[in-house]
Coordinates of C-alpha atoms in Angstrom, one line a residue:
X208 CA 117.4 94.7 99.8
X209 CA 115.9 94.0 96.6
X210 CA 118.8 93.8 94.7
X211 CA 120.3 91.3 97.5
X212 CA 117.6 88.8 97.1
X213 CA 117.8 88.5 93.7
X214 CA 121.1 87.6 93.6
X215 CA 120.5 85.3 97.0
X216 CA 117.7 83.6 94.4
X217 CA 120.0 83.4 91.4
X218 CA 122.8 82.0 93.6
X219 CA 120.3 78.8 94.5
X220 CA 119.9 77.5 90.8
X221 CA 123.8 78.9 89.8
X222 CA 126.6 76.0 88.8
X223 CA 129.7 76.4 90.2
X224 CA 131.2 78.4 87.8
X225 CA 128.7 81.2 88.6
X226 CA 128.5 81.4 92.1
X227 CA 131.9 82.6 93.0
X228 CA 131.0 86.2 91.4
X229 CA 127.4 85.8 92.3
X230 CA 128.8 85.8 96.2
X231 CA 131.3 89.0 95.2
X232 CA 127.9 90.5 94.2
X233 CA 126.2 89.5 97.3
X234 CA 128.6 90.7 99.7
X235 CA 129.5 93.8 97.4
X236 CA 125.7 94.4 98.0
X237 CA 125.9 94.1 101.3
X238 CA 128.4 96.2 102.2
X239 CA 127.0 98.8 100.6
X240 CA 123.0 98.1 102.3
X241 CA 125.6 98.3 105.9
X242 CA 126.9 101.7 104.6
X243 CA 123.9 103.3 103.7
X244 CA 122.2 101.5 107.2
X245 CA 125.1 103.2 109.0
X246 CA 124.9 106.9 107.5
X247 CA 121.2 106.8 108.2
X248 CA 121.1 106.1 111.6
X249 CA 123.9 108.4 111.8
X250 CA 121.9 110.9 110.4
X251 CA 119.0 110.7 112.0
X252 CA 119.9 110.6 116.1
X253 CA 116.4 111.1 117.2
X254 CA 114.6 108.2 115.0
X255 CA 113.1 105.2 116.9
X256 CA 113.7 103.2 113.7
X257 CA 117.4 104.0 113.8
X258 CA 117.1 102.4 117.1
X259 CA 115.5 99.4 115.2
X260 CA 118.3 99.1 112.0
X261 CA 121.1 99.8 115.4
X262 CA 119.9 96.3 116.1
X263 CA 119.8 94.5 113.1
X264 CA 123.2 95.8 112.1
X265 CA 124.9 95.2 115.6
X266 CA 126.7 91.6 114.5
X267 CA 128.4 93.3 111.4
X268 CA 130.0 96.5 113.4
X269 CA 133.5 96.6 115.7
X270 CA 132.8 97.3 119.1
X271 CA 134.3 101.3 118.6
X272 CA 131.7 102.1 115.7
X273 CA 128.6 100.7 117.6
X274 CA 129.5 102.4 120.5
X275 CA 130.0 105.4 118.4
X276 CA 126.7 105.0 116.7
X277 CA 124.8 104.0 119.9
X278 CA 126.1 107.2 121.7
X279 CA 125.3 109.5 119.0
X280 CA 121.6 108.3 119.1
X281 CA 119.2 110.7 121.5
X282 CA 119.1 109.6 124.9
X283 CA 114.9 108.7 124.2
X284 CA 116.3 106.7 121.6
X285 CA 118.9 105.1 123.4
X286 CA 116.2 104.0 126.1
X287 CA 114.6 102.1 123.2
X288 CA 117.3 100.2 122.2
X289 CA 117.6 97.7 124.9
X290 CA 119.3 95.1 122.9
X291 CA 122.3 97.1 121.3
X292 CA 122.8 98.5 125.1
X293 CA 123.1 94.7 126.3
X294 CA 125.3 93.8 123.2
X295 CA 127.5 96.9 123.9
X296 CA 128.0 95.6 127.4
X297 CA 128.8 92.0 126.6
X298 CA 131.6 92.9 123.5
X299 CA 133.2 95.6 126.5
X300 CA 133.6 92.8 128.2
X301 CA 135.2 90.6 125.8
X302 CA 138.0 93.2 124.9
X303 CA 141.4 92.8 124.6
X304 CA 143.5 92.3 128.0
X305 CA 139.7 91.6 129.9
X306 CA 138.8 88.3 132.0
X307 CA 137.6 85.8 129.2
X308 CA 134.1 85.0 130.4
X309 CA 134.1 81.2 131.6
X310 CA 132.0 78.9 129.5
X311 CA 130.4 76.3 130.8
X312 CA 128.9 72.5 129.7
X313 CA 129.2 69.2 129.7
X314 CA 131.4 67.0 127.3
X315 CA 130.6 64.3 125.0
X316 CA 130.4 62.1 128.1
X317 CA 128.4 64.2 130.5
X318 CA 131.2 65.4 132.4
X319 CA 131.1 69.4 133.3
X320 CA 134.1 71.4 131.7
X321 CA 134.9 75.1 132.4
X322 CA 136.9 77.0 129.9
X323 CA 138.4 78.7 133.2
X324 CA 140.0 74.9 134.0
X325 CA 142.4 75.3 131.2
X326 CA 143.9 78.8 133.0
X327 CA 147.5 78.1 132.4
X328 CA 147.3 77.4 128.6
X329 CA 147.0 78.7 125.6
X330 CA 143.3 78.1 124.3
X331 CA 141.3 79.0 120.7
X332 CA 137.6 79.2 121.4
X333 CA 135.5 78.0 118.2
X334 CA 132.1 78.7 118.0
X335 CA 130.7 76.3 115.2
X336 CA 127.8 73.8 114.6
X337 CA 128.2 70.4 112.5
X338 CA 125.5 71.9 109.6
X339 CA 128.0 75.2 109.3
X340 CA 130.0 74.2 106.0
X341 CA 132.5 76.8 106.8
X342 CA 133.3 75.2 110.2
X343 CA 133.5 72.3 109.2
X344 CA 136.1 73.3 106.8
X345 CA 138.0 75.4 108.7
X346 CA 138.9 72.3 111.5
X347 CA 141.8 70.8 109.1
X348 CA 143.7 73.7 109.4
X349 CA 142.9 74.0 113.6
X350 CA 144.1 70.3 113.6
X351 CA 147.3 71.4 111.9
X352 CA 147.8 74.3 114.6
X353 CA 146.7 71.5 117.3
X354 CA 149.3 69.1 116.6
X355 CA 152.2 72.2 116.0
X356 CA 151.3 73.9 119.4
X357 CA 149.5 71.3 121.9
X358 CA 153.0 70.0 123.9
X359 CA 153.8 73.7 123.8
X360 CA 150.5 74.9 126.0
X361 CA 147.7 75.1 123.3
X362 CA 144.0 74.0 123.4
X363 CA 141.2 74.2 121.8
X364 CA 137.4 74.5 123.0
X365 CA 134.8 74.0 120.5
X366 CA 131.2 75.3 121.4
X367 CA 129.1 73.5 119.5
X368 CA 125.4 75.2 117.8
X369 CA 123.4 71.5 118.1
X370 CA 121.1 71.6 121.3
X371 CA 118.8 69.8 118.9
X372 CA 121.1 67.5 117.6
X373 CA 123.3 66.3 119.9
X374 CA 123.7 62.6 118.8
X375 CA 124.9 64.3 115.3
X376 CA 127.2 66.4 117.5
X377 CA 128.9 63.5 119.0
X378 CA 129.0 61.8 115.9
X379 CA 131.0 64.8 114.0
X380 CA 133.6 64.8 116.7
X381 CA 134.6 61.6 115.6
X382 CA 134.4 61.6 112.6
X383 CA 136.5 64.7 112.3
X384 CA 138.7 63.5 115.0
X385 CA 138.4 66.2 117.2
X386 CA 137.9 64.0 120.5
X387 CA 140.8 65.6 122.3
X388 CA 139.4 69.0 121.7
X389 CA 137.2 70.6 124.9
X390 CA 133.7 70.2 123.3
X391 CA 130.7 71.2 124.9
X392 CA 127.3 72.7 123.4
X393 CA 125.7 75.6 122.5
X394 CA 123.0 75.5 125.4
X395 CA 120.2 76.9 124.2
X396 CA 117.1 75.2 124.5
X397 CA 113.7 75.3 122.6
X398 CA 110.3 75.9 125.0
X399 CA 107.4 74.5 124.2
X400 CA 103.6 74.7 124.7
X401 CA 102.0 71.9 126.5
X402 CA 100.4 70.6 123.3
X403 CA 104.2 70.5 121.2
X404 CA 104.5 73.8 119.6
X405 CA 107.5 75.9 119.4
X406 CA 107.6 79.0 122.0
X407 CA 110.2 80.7 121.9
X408 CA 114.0 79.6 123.0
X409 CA 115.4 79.6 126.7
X410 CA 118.9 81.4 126.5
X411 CA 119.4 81.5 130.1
X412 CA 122.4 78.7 129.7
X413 CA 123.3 80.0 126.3
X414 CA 126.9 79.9 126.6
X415 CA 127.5 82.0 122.8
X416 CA 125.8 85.4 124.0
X417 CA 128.6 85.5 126.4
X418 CA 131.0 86.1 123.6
X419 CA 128.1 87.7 121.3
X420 CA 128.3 85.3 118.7
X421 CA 126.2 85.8 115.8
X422 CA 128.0 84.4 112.9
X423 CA 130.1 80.8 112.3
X424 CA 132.1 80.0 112.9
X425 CA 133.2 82.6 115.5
X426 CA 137.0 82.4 117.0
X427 CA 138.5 83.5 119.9
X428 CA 141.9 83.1 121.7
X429 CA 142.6 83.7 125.5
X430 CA 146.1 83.9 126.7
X431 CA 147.2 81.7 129.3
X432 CA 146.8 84.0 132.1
X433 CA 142.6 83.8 131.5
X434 CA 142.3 87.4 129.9
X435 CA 141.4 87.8 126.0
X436 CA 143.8 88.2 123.4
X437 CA 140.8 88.8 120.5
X438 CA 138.7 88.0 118.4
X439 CA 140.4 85.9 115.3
X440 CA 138.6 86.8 111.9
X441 CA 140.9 85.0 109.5
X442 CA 143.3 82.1 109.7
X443 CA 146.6 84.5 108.8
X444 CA 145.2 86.6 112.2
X445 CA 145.4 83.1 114.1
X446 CA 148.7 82.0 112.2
X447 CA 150.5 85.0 113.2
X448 CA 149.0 85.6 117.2
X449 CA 150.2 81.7 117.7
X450 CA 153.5 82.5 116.3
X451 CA 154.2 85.5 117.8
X452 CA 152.9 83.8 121.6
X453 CA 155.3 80.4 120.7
X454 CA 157.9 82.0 119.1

């Protein structure tokens, strides 16, 4: 951990000639903290703090190996580990060949869209937020995809991480050009205390947790019969699932 946040720190003040192999360090690092995380819980079944690290390591693992770690933890432990129990349940649920969950939210003009209206079609889900420099600069190349596939079946619904921004959000839409997209938010909301300060958020409409979303962007595609085809981590992934289904 130590070694990560140095390298996190010297990545702040680095020109740009630096940080590309300041970031191979970083995740290099990481990789190896994720490893080490891994064996230890592994290692030790019947440790509450296992439980704990189960948790924070959750977003980086495939379903199969936190399943596999989960079920090798004690059942005592297991009990303690609400949260990776609640994730396991959500990412079964978004498996290949399952019922895409429906999300649900209003447009840029108040108007309630489903994802489960576009049944019949082809549709990319992307998670992403207007402050996320990697979504931003991945929606040139699902433009390109867009305009290749549309009259063939294909749409795209955009989730949107700006609850607290949305007059950004519908500003970034234009400007990108990504009005005939599907957008909707996020829909989590911030409580507050009577006197203005933050308590905690409300994630009772939160429309990511459905897909257990914990990076972005985050990409999925659902076939046109509704189910899920899976969860696209890289753009040759998406490329090559889109070719195959509109070949």
């Amino acid at each position: 951990q130590e070694e990560i946040k140095s390298v996190r720190q010297a990545m702040q003040g680095a020109d740009q000639l630096a940080c590309p192999a300041l970031e191979a360090k970083s995740d290099s690092l990481g990789n190896i903290y994720d490893t080490m995380t891994i064996e230890f819980i592994k290692s030790h079944p019947a440790s509450y703090y296992s439980a704990v690290l189960l948790n924070m390591t959750a977003g980086h693992m495939s379903f199969p190996d936190l399943k596999a770690a989960f079920d090798g933890l004690t059942p005592e432990v297991q009990a303690s580990a609400d949260e990776v129990a609640q994730e396991l349940e959500v990412l079964e649920s978004i498996q290949p060949g399952k019922p895409a969950p429906d999300l649900i939210g209003n447009n840029p003009d108040g108007k309630e869209i489903r994802l489960s209206d576009l049944k019949g079609k082809v549709v990319l889900i992307d998670f992403w937020a207007t402050w996320c420099g990697p979504c931003r600069a991945a929606l040139p190349h699902v433009r390109e995809l867009y305009n290749k596939y549309h009259d063939r079946g294909f749409e795209v619904f955009c989730v949107a991480d700006n609850d607290s921004s949305p007059d950004k959000w519908k500003e970034v839409i234009v400007e990108e050009g990504i009005e005939d997209y599907h957008n909707i938010l996020r829909g989590l909301k911030m409580n507050t205390t009577p006197d203005g300060q933050f308590a905690g958020y409300d994630k009772s409409g939160d429309q990511s947790d459905k897909y257990a979303v914990h990076y972005l962007p985050t990409k999925y595609l659902i076939a046109a019969d509704g189910t899920v085809i899976g969860k696209m981590d890289t753009n040759e992934e998406l490329d090559a699932r889109l070719a195959e289904i509109f070949r």
